[in-house]
Amino acid sequence: MRRLRRKLKNSARMSYIAETESPSRGGVLHRYGDRIPDVGPNTPLISLGEGDTPLVRSRRLHDQVGCRELYFKLEMCNPTGSFKDRGMVVAVAKALESESKALLCASTGNTSASAAAYAARCGLDAYVLVPHGNIARGKLAQAVAHGARILDVRGNFDDALRLARLISEQHPVALVNSVNPDRLEGQKTAAFEIVDTLGDAPDLLFIPVGNAGNITAYWRGFVEYYRAEIATKKPRMMGWQAEGAAPIVIGKPVDNPQSVASAIRIGNPASWRLAEAARDESGGEINAVSDDEIIEAYRLLAREEGIFCEPASAACVAGLLKYARNPGTGHSSLSTQIIVCVITGHGLKDPETALGIDSEVREVEPNIEAVVEAMGLTT
Ligand SMILES: *Cc1c(COP(=O)(O)O)cnc(C)c1O
């Protein structure tokens, strides 16, 4: 933000607009391309307006947690409704630069939604391998709408990713899963934005962990800003898996991962070792929360904060509430801490989960007496 403002102040506004496909938000490549080693003079600065997402302060959960400041980084506000766009824009730009004609990914949904959108925008074919019966409706709708070739693999996410890797080795398609290093490079820009907005790094970062690319990317971003002396500290990285899909917590792959949070229902994370390194180097933790805790946090966010996210995103807030109840010894009191929770994806992605929770829709006759009575306004 600060960099951008400086840019605008230097009356470079006109050239800034001319250079980017997203005059209103800049886009990840335009704003931070100089901090992404692979982005060079021949990389097309494509954009759908990803990045520059809101950092909003908590109004209610803040008191429950008892920390100094609590913020939510609304990554659900990216163009396809999840943080995946930050890395996808870099991966697709590199695919264009190397003259690839097609993208391939395995996905629990958001990666395919993002790949499909950027492929459509850039005139590439997109192939997505989705685990059978394991993709939220909204995400599937996005891939369909953008015209991706969707293959429903009779297996889980880990099977789909293994196949995608093999196919990309044998055929001329660009693999855009987070095993693609450009993805993590794009995703680290969210950490830059947090520092640019707050003026320094937070003390703690709470984040859901699935394939473990995002926790890795944030850590890289915070470390780079620290080394560049833009931040004076680095946060402790607090990662959260779902209990039924917690390979990093239990220390071995999970064959049949289960959770209401489909985006983190992953049994053998691709960035496992890197996530452990982020945890250990930052003095952080990776723990698990139950589906009940996830749904409780999901409801609280929607009802107390006005934030409708997908269940996977709520996992980190469930983790924060759990941690606040029992922070352990040897760390500063939460009352001095500035905390950011990463709200990774939009609630509209997964309408079934929302409607499955005590949905209150009452039918009424179309007259004022009946409606007023149903509203509870009569005494
Ligand atoms: C992909 C995703 C995650 C998990 O991120 P990883 O990088 O796989 O750990 C969490 N939440 C949402 C909404 C996602 O789309």
mmCIF file of N, CA, C and O and ligand atoms in Angstrom, residues 81-84 108 110-111 139 178 183-184 187 208-215 263-264 266 310 312-313 344-346, ligand 1:
data_model
loop_
_atom_site.group_PDB
_atom_site.id
_atom_site.type_symbol
_atom_site.label_atom_id
_atom_site.label_comp_id
_atom_site.label_asym_id
_atom_site.label_seq_id
_atom_site.Cartn_x
_atom_site.Cartn_y
_atom_site.Cartn_z
ATOM 1 N N GLY A 81 -12.555 -15.444 -5.612
ATOM 2 C CA GLY A 81 -13.063 -15.743 -4.278
ATOM 3 C C GLY A 81 -12.124 -16.511 -3.368
ATOM 4 O O GLY A 81 -12.552 -16.990 -2.316
ATOM 5 N N SER A 82 -10.852 -16.628 -3.746
ATOM 6 C CA SER A 82 -9.882 -17.222 -2.817
ATOM 7 C C SER A 82 -8.489 -16.676 -3.111
ATOM 8 O O SER A 82 -8.239 -16.082 -4.167
ATOM 9 N N PHE A 83 -7.573 -16.936 -2.174
ATOM 10 C CA PHE A 83 -6.186 -16.464 -2.324
ATOM 11 C C PHE A 83 -5.473 -17.110 -3.493
ATOM 12 O O PHE A 83 -4.404 -16.647 -3.915
ATOM 13 N N LYS A 84 -6.033 -18.185 -4.046
ATOM 14 C CA LYS A 84 -5.349 -18.917 -5.108
ATOM 15 C C LYS A 84 -5.001 -18.008 -6.304
ATOM 16 O O LYS A 84 -4.047 -18.283 -7.022
ATOM 17 N N THR A 108 -8.978 -29.319 -5.000
ATOM 18 C CA THR A 108 -10.176 -29.503 -4.187
ATOM 19 C C THR A 108 -11.200 -28.430 -4.555
ATOM 20 O O THR A 108 -12.252 -28.358 -3.954
ATOM 21 N N ASN A 110 -10.694 -24.611 -5.364
ATOM 22 C CA ASN A 110 -10.325 -23.220 -5.585
ATOM 23 C C ASN A 110 -9.198 -23.043 -6.591
ATOM 24 O O ASN A 110 -9.182 -22.066 -7.342
ATOM 25 N N THR A 111 -8.270 -23.982 -6.615
ATOM 26 C CA THR A 111 -7.213 -23.899 -7.621
ATOM 27 C C THR A 111 -7.816 -24.047 -9.019
ATOM 28 O O THR A 111 -7.433 -23.328 -9.950
ATOM 29 N N LYS A 139 -17.468 -23.919 -6.378
ATOM 30 C CA LYS A 139 -16.167 -24.003 -7.062
ATOM 31 C C LYS A 139 -16.300 -24.742 -8.391
ATOM 32 O O LYS A 139 -15.704 -24.352 -9.399
ATOM 33 N N SER A 178 0.332 -25.987 -6.476
ATOM 34 C CA SER A 178 1.317 -25.222 -5.697
ATOM 35 C C SER A 178 2.678 -25.904 -5.668
ATOM 36 O O SER A 178 3.628 -25.360 -5.115
ATOM 37 N N ARG A 183 3.624 -20.334 -7.991
ATOM 38 C CA ARG A 183 2.430 -20.149 -7.161
ATOM 39 C C ARG A 183 2.808 -19.561 -5.808
ATOM 40 O O ARG A 183 2.228 -18.587 -5.340
ATOM 41 N N LEU A 184 3.796 -20.178 -5.152
ATOM 42 C CA LEU A 184 4.179 -19.704 -3.819
ATOM 43 C C LEU A 184 4.752 -18.290 -3.897
ATOM 44 O O LEU A 184 4.527 -17.468 -3.007
ATOM 45 N N GLN A 187 1.856 -16.012 -3.950
ATOM 46 C CA GLN A 187 1.106 -16.017 -2.694
ATOM 47 C C GLN A 187 1.824 -15.265 -1.573
ATOM 48 O O GLN A 187 1.180 -14.744 -0.660
ATOM 49 N N PRO A 208 -5.100 -21.437 7.831
ATOM 50 C CA PRO A 208 -5.431 -22.848 7.629
ATOM 51 C C PRO A 208 -4.346 -23.537 6.795
ATOM 52 O O PRO A 208 -3.699 -22.895 5.972
ATOM 53 N N VAL A 209 -4.170 -24.830 7.020
ATOM 54 C CA VAL A 209 -3.130 -25.581 6.315
ATOM 55 C C VAL A 209 -3.745 -26.802 5.634
ATOM 56 O O VAL A 209 -4.363 -27.647 6.286
ATOM 57 N N GLY A 210 -3.602 -26.862 4.319
ATOM 58 C CA GLY A 210 -4.069 -28.011 3.552
ATOM 59 C C GLY A 210 -2.883 -28.661 2.869
ATOM 60 O O GLY A 210 -2.200 -29.523 3.410
ATOM 61 N N ASN A 211 -2.599 -28.208 1.669
ATOM 62 C CA ASN A 211 -1.416 -28.673 0.945
ATOM 63 C C ASN A 211 -0.157 -27.963 1.456
ATOM 64 O O ASN A 211 0.948 -28.271 1.039
ATOM 65 N N ALA A 212 -0.358 -26.982 2.320
ATOM 66 C CA ALA A 212 0.696 -26.305 3.078
ATOM 67 C C ALA A 212 1.531 -25.323 2.256
ATOM 68 O O ALA A 212 2.583 -24.860 2.712
ATOM 69 N N GLY A 213 1.040 -24.974 1.061
ATOM 70 C CA GLY A 213 1.746 -23.982 0.257
ATOM 71 C C GLY A 213 1.595 -22.581 0.821
ATOM 72 O O GLY A 213 2.546 -21.793 0.823
ATOM 73 N N ASN A 214 0.418 -22.258 1.318
ATOM 74 C CA ASN A 214 0.177 -20.875 1.725
ATOM 75 C C ASN A 214 0.972 -20.485 2.962
ATOM 76 O O ASN A 214 1.541 -19.404 3.021
ATOM 77 N N ILE A 215 1.035 -21.379 3.936
ATOM 78 C CA ILE A 215 1.816 -21.056 5.149
ATOM 79 C C ILE A 215 3.284 -20.875 4.771
ATOM 80 O O ILE A 215 3.972 -19.985 5.271
ATOM 81 N N ALA A 263 -11.406 -27.630 1.398
ATOM 82 C CA ALA A 263 -10.171 -27.038 0.861
ATOM 83 C C ALA A 263 -8.927 -27.486 1.627
ATOM 84 O O ALA A 263 -7.809 -27.319 1.142
ATOM 85 N N ILE A 264 -9.105 -28.034 2.831
ATOM 86 C CA ILE A 264 -7.940 -28.531 3.577
ATOM 87 C C ILE A 264 -8.063 -30.035 3.854
ATOM 88 O O ILE A 264 -7.432 -30.562 4.759
ATOM 89 N N ILE A 266 -6.758 -32.789 2.905
ATOM 90 C CA ILE A 266 -5.579 -33.265 2.178
ATOM 91 C C ILE A 266 -4.739 -34.132 3.107
ATOM 92 O O ILE A 266 -4.433 -33.724 4.231
ATOM 93 N N GLU A 310 -15.501 -19.658 3.706
ATOM 94 C CA GLU A 310 -15.737 -21.091 3.607
ATOM 95 C C GLU A 310 -15.178 -21.797 4.839
ATOM 96 O O GLU A 310 -14.351 -21.242 5.559
ATOM 97 N N ALA A 312 -12.975 -24.044 5.449
ATOM 98 C CA ALA A 312 -11.518 -24.150 5.606
ATOM 99 C C ALA A 312 -10.933 -22.870 6.196
ATOM 100 O O ALA A 312 -10.027 -22.909 7.032
ATOM 101 N N SER A 313 -11.452 -21.728 5.772
ATOM 102 C CA SER A 313 -10.937 -20.451 6.278
ATOM 103 C C SER A 313 -11.206 -20.320 7.772
ATOM 104 O O SER A 313 -10.386 -19.790 8.527
ATOM 105 N N THR A 344 -9.228 -17.306 3.875
ATOM 106 C CA THR A 344 -8.708 -17.759 2.581
ATOM 107 C C THR A 344 -9.720 -17.818 1.434
ATOM 108 O O THR A 344 -9.341 -17.677 0.277
ATOM 109 N N GLY A 345 -11.004 -18.093 1.743
ATOM 110 C CA GLY A 345 -11.967 -18.275 0.650
ATOM 111 C C GLY A 345 -13.382 -17.869 1.024
ATOM 112 O O GLY A 345 -13.747 -17.782 2.211
ATOM 113 N N HIS A 346 -14.198 -17.627 0.030
ATOM 114 C CA HIS A 346 -15.544 -17.076 0.222
ATOM 115 C C HIS A 346 -16.587 -18.137 0.592
ATOM 116 O O HIS A 346 -16.563 -19.244 0.061
HETATM 117 C C1 LIG B 1 -6.189 -23.862 -0.917
HETATM 118 C C2 LIG B 1 -6.960 -23.406 0.262
HETATM 119 C C3 LIG B 1 -6.507 -23.595 1.584
HETATM 120 C C4 LIG B 1 -5.263 -24.353 1.913
HETATM 121 O O1 LIG B 1 -4.090 -23.732 1.473
HETATM 122 P P1 LIG B 1 -2.765 -24.605 1.260
HETATM 123 O O2 LIG B 1 -1.822 -23.722 0.577
HETATM 124 O O3 LIG B 1 -3.176 -25.792 0.451
HETATM 125 O O4 LIG B 1 -2.318 -25.026 2.639
HETATM 126 C C5 LIG B 1 -7.253 -23.074 2.611
HETATM 127 N N1 LIG B 1 -8.418 -22.420 2.374
HETATM 128 C C6 LIG B 1 -8.879 -22.234 1.126
HETATM 129 C C7 LIG B 1 -10.169 -21.513 0.950
HETATM 130 C C8 LIG B 1 -8.178 -22.717 0.037
HETATM 131 O O5 LIG B 1 -8.673 -22.524 -1.190
#
